[in-house]
Each structure stands twice: as C-alpha cells, then as structure tokens.
Amino acid sequence: MERTAYRLADIAARFGGQVVGDADTKVQQIGTLEKATSGQIAFLANAKYRHQLDNSKASAVILSRADSEATELPRIVCDNPYSYFAKLSAFLNPLPECVPGIHSSAVIGKGAKISPQAHIGPQVTVADGAIIGAGSVVMAGCSIGEGATLGENTRLYPNVTVYHGCIVGSHVIVHSGVVIGADGFGIAMDEGKWQKIPQIGRVVVGDHVEIGANTTIDRGALDDTVIEEGVKLDNQIQVAHNVHIGAHTAIAGCVGIAGSATIGKYCRIGGSAGILGHLQIADHVEIASFTLISKSITEPGSYAGIYPFSKNDEWRNNAVHLRHLGDLVKRVKALEKEMESLKGEKI
Amino acid sequence: MERTAYRLADIAARFGGQVVGDADTKVQQIGTLEKATSGQIAFLANAKYRHQLDNSKASAVILSRADSEATELPRIVCDNPYSYFAKLSAFLNPLPECVPGIHSSAVIGKGAKISPQAHIGPQVTVADGAIIGAGSVVMAGCSIGEGATLGENTRLYPNVTVYHGCIVGSHVIVHSGVVIGADGFGIAMDEGKWQKIPQIGRVVVGDHVEIGANTTIDRGALDDTVIEEGVKLDNQIQVAHNVHIGAHTAIAGCVGIAGSATIGKYCRIGGSAGILGHLQIADHVEIASFTLISKSITEPGSYAGIYPFSKNDEWRNNAVHLRHLGDLVKRVKALEKEMESLKGEKI
Amino acid sequence: MERTAYRLADIAARFGGQVVGDADTKVQQIGTLEKATSGQIAFLANAKYRHQLDNSKASAVILSRADSEATELPRIVCDNPYSYFAKLSAFLNPLPECVPGIHSSAVIGKGAKISPQAHIGPQVTVADGAIIGAGSVVMAGCSIGEGATLGENTRLYPNVTVYHGCIVGSHVIVHSGVVIGADGFGIAMDEGKWQKIPQIGRVVVGDHVEIGANTTIDRGALDDTVIEEGVKLDNQIQVAHNVHIGAHTAIAGCVGIAGSATIGKYCRIGGSAGILGHLQIADHVEIASFTLISKSITEPGSYAGIYPFSKNDEWRNNAVHLRHLGDLVKRVKALEKEMESLKGEKI
C-alpha cells in the first residue's frame, strides 16, 4: 500500500502544536525513537526515554514544551505528546474501509436485515432476524445469533460469537474469539443435583466500546448485562451475568468480574484483578493488578492487595508465619502488657 | 414468539407450594422484583431485597413461608424460593427445540454417524468417524474432530472445538469458544530444547455437564482427562491434562487446575482460584476466590488464602513488612526471652 | 489404525539405553505403570511411583540405572527415563501426516501463496496475499489474515485466528481458539474519552513454538511482539503488545504478561502468574504460580509471592492483621526500645 506523506506544517495545522525546525519535513508513519526510520515521526512522552533522542533516525519528533530543545530534529511541540501521537497515528492508520457486500459463503437467516453498506465476510453465519448496520464489518467465521443487533460502523474480527438477542452498539470493535451473550453461571442445588437457571437477559454493549480477544461477556439471568459507552476491555476478561460497567472505564487483561457487580465510570482496573459478585465500585476507582476486591468501594482512589514477591526461599521463610499472624499479634500484646507492668513496678 | 401464560394454581399443582391470593393470576415469564412487569412472577430468596416487594410491579411473587405475609401480591409460598424459581424458569424458558437436519454448508467426514434426529448448523465440520447422537445440536462453526463422540440432547453453541477421539456425554451444554481435547502441556527438556510429549489420552465429559464460554479442557497425556456427570464449569476455566473432576462439582470463572489434580464431588471453587498439579481435593471442599491450593486437602470444609485489599498507600506501608515477617517473629521471640529473664531476676 | 510393534532391542538401538530381560519383547504404545496393558511400555521417572511396578501389566518398563533391579519386567535402563519416554512416545505417536490440498469449502484470497504441499481444511479463510508453507496444516474454521505468513510444517488446529501481517515460523503448533495479532490495549485519554492508538506492529513467532488453546498474543503498537524459537506456551495465556519472550522459555496456563515486558531465555513461569509492563526478566528465571512480578529480575533463580491458604476461619483471623502489619512492626520496635532502656537501668 502506498502511504501518503504529510508535511509537519500540515500536521500542526490539523492537530495543533508548534513546529520547530523544517516545517516542510514529510512523514508518513509513526515509529519509536529507537527504531523509527526516515519518513517516520517518533514521540517522547516519558523522560526516561529522553536519551533515545540522541541516536534516533526519525525524520521528526513530537515533544512536550519542556523537552522542546532536547533535540535538533524537526519537531512538533505540544501539551500532551502521547495524546498527540495517538491522534496522529489514528489519522495515518485508519481502519481499513468497509467494502460492502455479503460473501457468497456466508449463511444468512430468514428476516435478517443487513445494511447494503455492511460487509459480511466468508464463512459467517447470521441467524434469523439479526440486524447489521451500515458500515459494519463482520469478518470470517463470525456467528451472529437470532435477533442480535449490531449498530453502524462496528467491526467484528474473525471468529467472534454473538448470542441471540444481544445488542452491540455503533463504532464498536470486537476482537477474535470474543463471546458475547453466553449463559451466565446460574445454578441452584436441588436434591443433590444442580438445576440450571435459564439466562433470559441479554448483553447490551454501548457505542465506542472495544473488546479484546477471547473476552467473554455473559448474558443476564433476568435483566441485562450492560457495558456502557466508551468502555475499553482488554483480552481474556470475564464479565459475568448482570454486571454493569460504567462509561469510559478501562480494564486490563485477564480480569474476572463476578455476577451483578456494578463498576462506576472512568475506573481503571489492572490485569488479573478480580471483583466479587454484587459489589458496587464508585466512579474513578483504580484497582491494582492481581488485587481481589472483596467489598464495595464507595470512594474514588487507588486500591491494592498484592503479595510482594521475593526469592523463593525468602518468600517461604516469611510466608510460613502468615498462618500464625494472629498469634504473633497476641504475643506482642502480651509483651506490651508485661512491659507496662514492669515499668509500673519501677515507679 | 407468543408466550403461554399459566395460572398460579396450575403452577402450584405442578411444582408444589401454596397459593396465597388470587390463584387465577396468570404469569408467562420470570422477572426481578425491581423490573418485573405485568404478567411476570418475581421471587424473594434473600431478605436483603425484601424492601423491593413494596414497589414491585410483578403480577405475583414466589416467597418463603417466613415471608408469606410480606406482600399483598398474589404469591406462591414454598420451602426454597430460589430452587422453585429455577424450576419454574426452566419450565417457562425451555431450550429451543432441536430441528433435525444437516445444513448444506456443513462438511461431514467419511464414516461419521450423525443421528437423523440431530441438528448440524452452518459452517460446521464433522471429521471422519465422529458420532453425534439424537437430539444434539451443533451450532455454526463448530469443529468435531475425527472419531469424537457427542451423546444425545447435547448442545454445542457456535465455534466450539472438540478434538479427535474425545467423548462428550448426553444432556451436555457447551458454550462458544470452548476447546475440548487440545494437547496437554507435556514437555521434557533434552539437550537445551523442549521435546514435546505426545498427548494420547482423551477428554471424557459425563452427562449433564455444562461448560462455559472459552473454557479449555486438555486431553490426557497417556490416560484420560475426566469430567464426571453434573459438573458445572463457568467461563475461561483451564483444566489441564489428566485432571479428574468429581460429579456435581461447580467451578467459577477463570480457575486454573494444573495437571493430574483430582477434585472430589460436590466441591465449589471460587473465581480465579488455582489448584497445583497432582493434588487431591476431598469431596465437599469449598475454595475461596483467588486462593491457590498448594497441597492436598483431605477434609471437607472451606479454605481461603486471599491478600486483603486496602487503599494503595496503606497496602504499600503494610506489604513492605511481609518481606521481613520471619525477622519480626525472631524479634518478638527475642523480646519474650528477655522479658522472661527480666521477670526471673525480679524474683 | 493398525499400530506397528517394536522390539526392545530395536528401540535401544535407536534411542540408546540397555535392555535387561527379553530383548525380543514387542511394544507398540506407551502407557502408565498403573494402566498399561499388554503391548505397552511404561516408565518410572519418579521414585514416588516405584510401588506401581509391582502390579503393572505393562510388557516392559523404562527405568533409571538406580531402579534397574526394581522389577523383573523386561526393561530399558537409561540415564533419563522421562526424556527417553518423551522421545519414544514421539516416535510411536507422530503427528498425523499432512495431506496436501485445499478443501473445496475454503475461501482463498487474491495473491495468497499456498504451497501445493500444504493442507487447507474445510471452512478456512485465507485472506489476500497470505503465504502458507509446505507441509503446513490449517484445520477447519481457521482464519489467516491479509499478508500473514505461516512457515513450513506448521499446524493450526481448528478455529485459530491469525491477524493480518503476522508471521508464524516453521514447525509451530497452534491450538484451537488461539488469537495471534489482535490489537494491543493502547489507549490515550483525551478530553474525557479514550482515543484508540492504532496497533501497527506485528506478531512474529519463531520456529518450534507451541501455543496452547485460547492463548492470545497481541500485535505490537509500533514495533513487533516477538516469541522466539522453541518457546512453549500453555493455554489461556495473555501476551500483551510488544512483549518479547526469549527462546525456550516455558509458560504455564493463565499467565498474563503486560505490555513491553521482556522475558529471558529458558525461563519457567508457573500457572496464573503475572508480569507487569515494561519489566525485564533475566534468563533462567523461575517464577512460581500465582506470583505477580512487579519489578525487573536481573538474577537467575526462583521467585515466589503466594498467599498461603488455610481453613477459611484461620485465614480470616490471620489476614485481618495484614492491614495493620506496619503498626505491629512499630509496636515491636517500641518494645525493643523499652527493653533496651530497662536493661540499661539495671546496669
């Protein structure tokens, strides 16, 4: 693919910032300071990497005002180099265009309404009554269940499964292997056997959501599971039935969220963290990786609960005492009493 | 779909319980106390939600004897409202019927035996010699390996993979993205390279098992991996080779079970827990979320090992001392000795 | 399938070791000591199972020199029975041969170069410009993205997804549900909304790598994500963008590796462990299951950080004090001071 090159002056005209050095310098792609080649523009967003400016072969650099004189390369100086880079990269690397049409190998059910502006790839199955909006792309091997709905300009990478009746909004990106709308884990013990509880709610995914590879979002037991607009989910996240995730919350890989948990807006949850069922998490809460949240959080802020690692034998020598920590506390309390009593005697 | 409505009197005749109020009240679906609408029956299984009775728009409610007078709505009073609800919901929401037939886009191998009462959906591949029983439904994009067997009335949602030779029982539900029978992680180091150990066992899944989305169950190295009848597995569980899970055990999402672990019957394992390889877990063991079981458990009971979370800076201030807990114990022991000695001198 | 039987003498001629007992004994398959039947050869690699020799029905056994007289069964005595077993099993159980050809239901894009010696199964999609080498097997339902490359003698089990532009080497095994090359989790906050950062790097997988079921490996943000030769990944591992995993490292199931982490060669990482972003892990590092690595490791060795489990009420009684561990340390320090002062007075 032939790439278009843009002058720094044109870029600054579009995205703001101030050009220092040759404003006619042309760039066509983004690169890292370390590996960028001619024709590429790099960025410096973290002072830790400032030394990489010295040997960078990039044609230009995006920098903060504080770093504006840290290189002699042609550069764009701006308030937030990381966000500038993100926007410029999105401009230089748009998603591939939607080529409307239905591949001859796709199987389309009765009453399905597929926009003539949508793209349905090879080996796709669209079940009866499903609806797919204009500009949406459903890639190879996806399965769209009965009566499910995809909005406009939504993209499903290959081998995504959307169960019956679920709703996926517009401008949503769903990566391969994602399963939307499988049954929640609802069982009731009855005379020594588990009775399955039908899961008759749906999954409702808002606009501008992105869902990473192999993430699973279960349908609600009775009411719906809801992912609000702008939520960003990384890979291999498990979202149980009736969870509600507030707008613009970002969740890293391998997180597990148990049933009926409610997570606020603008939260950030680290990798492999967990949230127990029926909890409420306030807006603007940050949860560290590997932390299990075992009761509701009502205050914004940053929370953690991680066992610190060490060399194996040190860990072993320390961890063994955890099983007697309550005793240790009692022993210290006893010592304190004895100490008080000894000191008392002296008076 | 037109739903059938049932009189409370008819429901009680079928499932037991006592009708209080208008026994001619008709309901056609289950709802939550909070969101049920006319024609729906709600249930109260947890005293915490009793206040929701006041404003519920449900046409009727399922209640325990203790709560029988907590509302004026028509109601069914019974011993176990949760289990009653489960059974009534299963009655009102049966799985879709199996429509026998093989979709024209499916690819069926030589010698495969597919019951004329089974349903094979679009884009399915059934390899040579596989067997699929009556009433079983294999949805879009599934792949059934050579010589694999599915029993009767078993349902595979779209994009499930069953490897060669594996056995799945009857009345089993397998959700999308599940992989049954991939190679176990068997490698031996030999002169600086990993030698792969062929995995020649199978996976054998009993009757009435349910397997959640994107769960993986590896085939055995030599003998089989076994999931006994009635086991319920949530999403994204990893079951390694030669694991044996006892009947009616229920496992929540994201649990990892390492090779050759044996888990008893009627166990309950919380989300993101782990069990190390070659361990034995007794029957009726409960394991908390996020807990790693690192040695065998011989007694029924409830087990846990979770780092308690707190505000990030509190966590940091406390966790730093874990790396010196052994030292702290020694310091307390030294203090105790000195204290003894001081007290001795006084005598 | 008719199996070929081999004399112990022939096996020893091929793989070394010394035959004790009847060298004409024929075996055709491997079995466990416990379950092997006639015609099978078992092995003893762990003294813990020596008692199983007594009742084994195996026709022959592989043993270490130390155990050479522990049975009267015909046997092969060697230095490393486990590795011997691995090699013999690989010989007796070769991967199925590649049957060249493209299934009529597969969809092949423009300009794709598929070796006439490759096998493309049913319902596979190979996008424009993809390259698939000789001897490679792409099983049912796989999707190979635009311009992606598979080397020679590589095997993709059903329902694998390889995104555009990614490179998979030769002699690689990829299990079902694996996703190679989905977008890394790159977002930048901009005026209350997450801006997506295009992920324009690739995934590059070296030769002789094995990737377990439902594992995900994200493409790089700008540069590539790299899995070096001989790496062995178990199921449900999450490898984030720009991670670099050194040759011959083995990683157990459910591990999460955050963005731009670099892992050395010959490392071994236990199940459900985690590695935070941008860390460096030296060669020959072992990490225990369930351990979060939160800073770089520069020395080879064995590392752990696991909360020890116990009965639920014991755990609760002990864990509650973790939130006050810093205070406890202060209390001990105060006692030590007072003790010093008391002892001082006595002199």
Short mmCIF file of N, CA, C and O in Angstrom, two decimals, chain B residues 3 5 7 21 24 64 71 111 116 121 138 140 150 157 165 177 204 235 248-249 251 254 267 275 306 325 335:
data_model
loop_
_atom_site.label_atom_id
_atom_site.label_comp_id
_atom_site.label_asym_id
_atom_site.label_seq_id
_atom_site.Cartn_x
_atom_site.Cartn_y
_atom_site.Cartn_z
N ARG B 3 -45.88 -16.19 24.05
CA ARG B 3 -45.64 -16.95 25.28
C ARG B 3 -46.95 -17.49 25.84
O ARG B 3 -47.97 -16.82 25.79
N ALA B 5 -49.29 -18.31 28.99
CA ALA B 5 -49.45 -17.85 30.37
C ALA B 5 -50.03 -18.98 31.22
O ALA B 5 -50.84 -19.78 30.74
N ARG B 7 -51.74 -20.12 35.11
CA ARG B 7 -52.36 -19.70 36.36
C ARG B 7 -51.48 -20.14 37.54
O ARG B 7 -50.85 -21.20 37.49
N GLY B 21 -53.68 -15.54 47.85
CA GLY B 21 -54.21 -14.51 46.94
C GLY B 21 -54.85 -15.17 45.74
O GLY B 21 -55.13 -16.38 45.75
N ASP B 24 -56.02 -17.44 40.23
CA ASP B 24 -56.23 -17.37 38.78
C ASP B 24 -55.28 -16.39 38.10
O ASP B 24 -55.30 -16.24 36.88
N SER B 64 -40.72 -17.46 50.63
CA SER B 64 -40.59 -18.50 51.66
C SER B 64 -41.75 -18.34 52.66
O SER B 64 -42.41 -17.31 52.71
N THR B 71 -46.06 -9.28 51.59
CA THR B 71 -46.64 -8.56 50.45
C THR B 71 -48.11 -8.92 50.33
O THR B 71 -48.56 -9.93 50.87
N GLY B 111 -17.63 -41.81 7.14
CA GLY B 111 -17.92 -42.70 8.25
C GLY B 111 -18.46 -42.00 9.48
O GLY B 111 -18.62 -42.63 10.53
N PRO B 116 -30.23 -39.00 12.55
CA PRO B 116 -31.19 -38.18 11.78
C PRO B 116 -31.98 -37.24 12.66
O PRO B 116 -32.59 -36.31 12.16
N GLY B 121 -25.47 -27.33 12.26
CA GLY B 121 -25.67 -25.98 11.74
C GLY B 121 -24.72 -25.62 10.60
O GLY B 121 -23.92 -26.43 10.15
N VAL B 138 -25.50 -28.95 17.04
CA VAL B 138 -24.13 -28.45 16.85
C VAL B 138 -24.25 -27.18 16.04
O VAL B 138 -24.56 -27.21 14.85
N ALA B 140 -23.36 -23.18 14.53
CA ALA B 140 -22.48 -22.68 13.46
C ALA B 140 -20.99 -22.70 13.83
O ALA B 140 -20.59 -22.26 14.89
N LEU B 150 -20.41 -37.25 20.47
CA LEU B 150 -21.35 -36.47 21.29
C LEU B 150 -22.55 -37.35 21.57
O LEU B 150 -23.08 -38.00 20.66
N TYR B 157 -22.87 -24.59 21.38
CA TYR B 157 -23.08 -23.26 20.81
C TYR B 157 -22.01 -22.99 19.75
O TYR B 157 -21.06 -23.78 19.60
N GLY B 165 -11.24 -37.99 18.95
CA GLY B 165 -11.31 -39.05 19.95
C GLY B 165 -11.97 -38.70 21.26
O GLY B 165 -12.13 -39.58 22.12
N GLY B 177 -16.59 -21.04 21.97
CA GLY B 177 -15.18 -20.83 22.20
C GLY B 177 -14.53 -21.90 23.06
O GLY B 177 -13.32 -21.88 23.29
N VAL B 204 -12.97 -37.07 28.55
CA VAL B 204 -14.25 -37.75 28.68
C VAL B 204 -15.15 -36.89 29.57
O VAL B 204 -14.84 -36.67 30.75
N ASN B 235 -17.01 -19.81 32.75
CA ASN B 235 -16.18 -19.39 31.61
C ASN B 235 -14.69 -19.37 31.92
O ASN B 235 -14.28 -19.16 33.06
N HIS B 248 -20.87 -33.30 40.12
CA HIS B 248 -21.63 -32.21 40.74
C HIS B 248 -20.76 -31.15 41.38
O HIS B 248 -21.23 -30.37 42.22
N THR B 249 -19.51 -31.11 41.03
CA THR B 249 -18.66 -30.00 41.48
C THR B 249 -18.92 -28.80 40.58
O THR B 249 -19.13 -28.94 39.38
N ILE B 251 -17.51 -24.93 39.45
CA ILE B 251 -16.28 -24.13 39.43
C ILE B 251 -16.56 -22.81 38.72
O ILE B 251 -17.04 -22.79 37.59
N CYS B 254 -12.45 -18.48 35.37
CA CYS B 254 -11.03 -18.14 35.39
C CYS B 254 -10.20 -19.00 36.33
O CYS B 254 -9.05 -18.67 36.62
N CYS B 267 -17.72 -30.27 45.19
CA CYS B 267 -16.87 -29.15 45.61
C CYS B 267 -17.39 -27.87 44.96
O CYS B 267 -18.10 -27.90 43.97
N ILE B 275 -5.37 -24.60 41.48
CA ILE B 275 -5.03 -25.86 42.16
C ILE B 275 -3.78 -26.41 41.49
O ILE B 275 -3.75 -26.60 40.27
N ILE B 306 -6.37 -15.25 50.62
CA ILE B 306 -6.53 -14.05 49.79
C ILE B 306 -5.83 -12.89 50.47
O ILE B 306 -6.04 -12.66 51.66
N LEU B 325 8.86 -10.69 57.59
CA LEU B 325 7.98 -11.23 58.63
C LEU B 325 8.73 -12.26 59.48
O LEU B 325 8.55 -12.31 60.71
N LEU B 335 12.40 -10.73 72.32
CA LEU B 335 11.78 -9.91 73.37
C LEU B 335 11.17 -10.78 74.45
O LEU B 335 11.29 -10.50 75.64
#
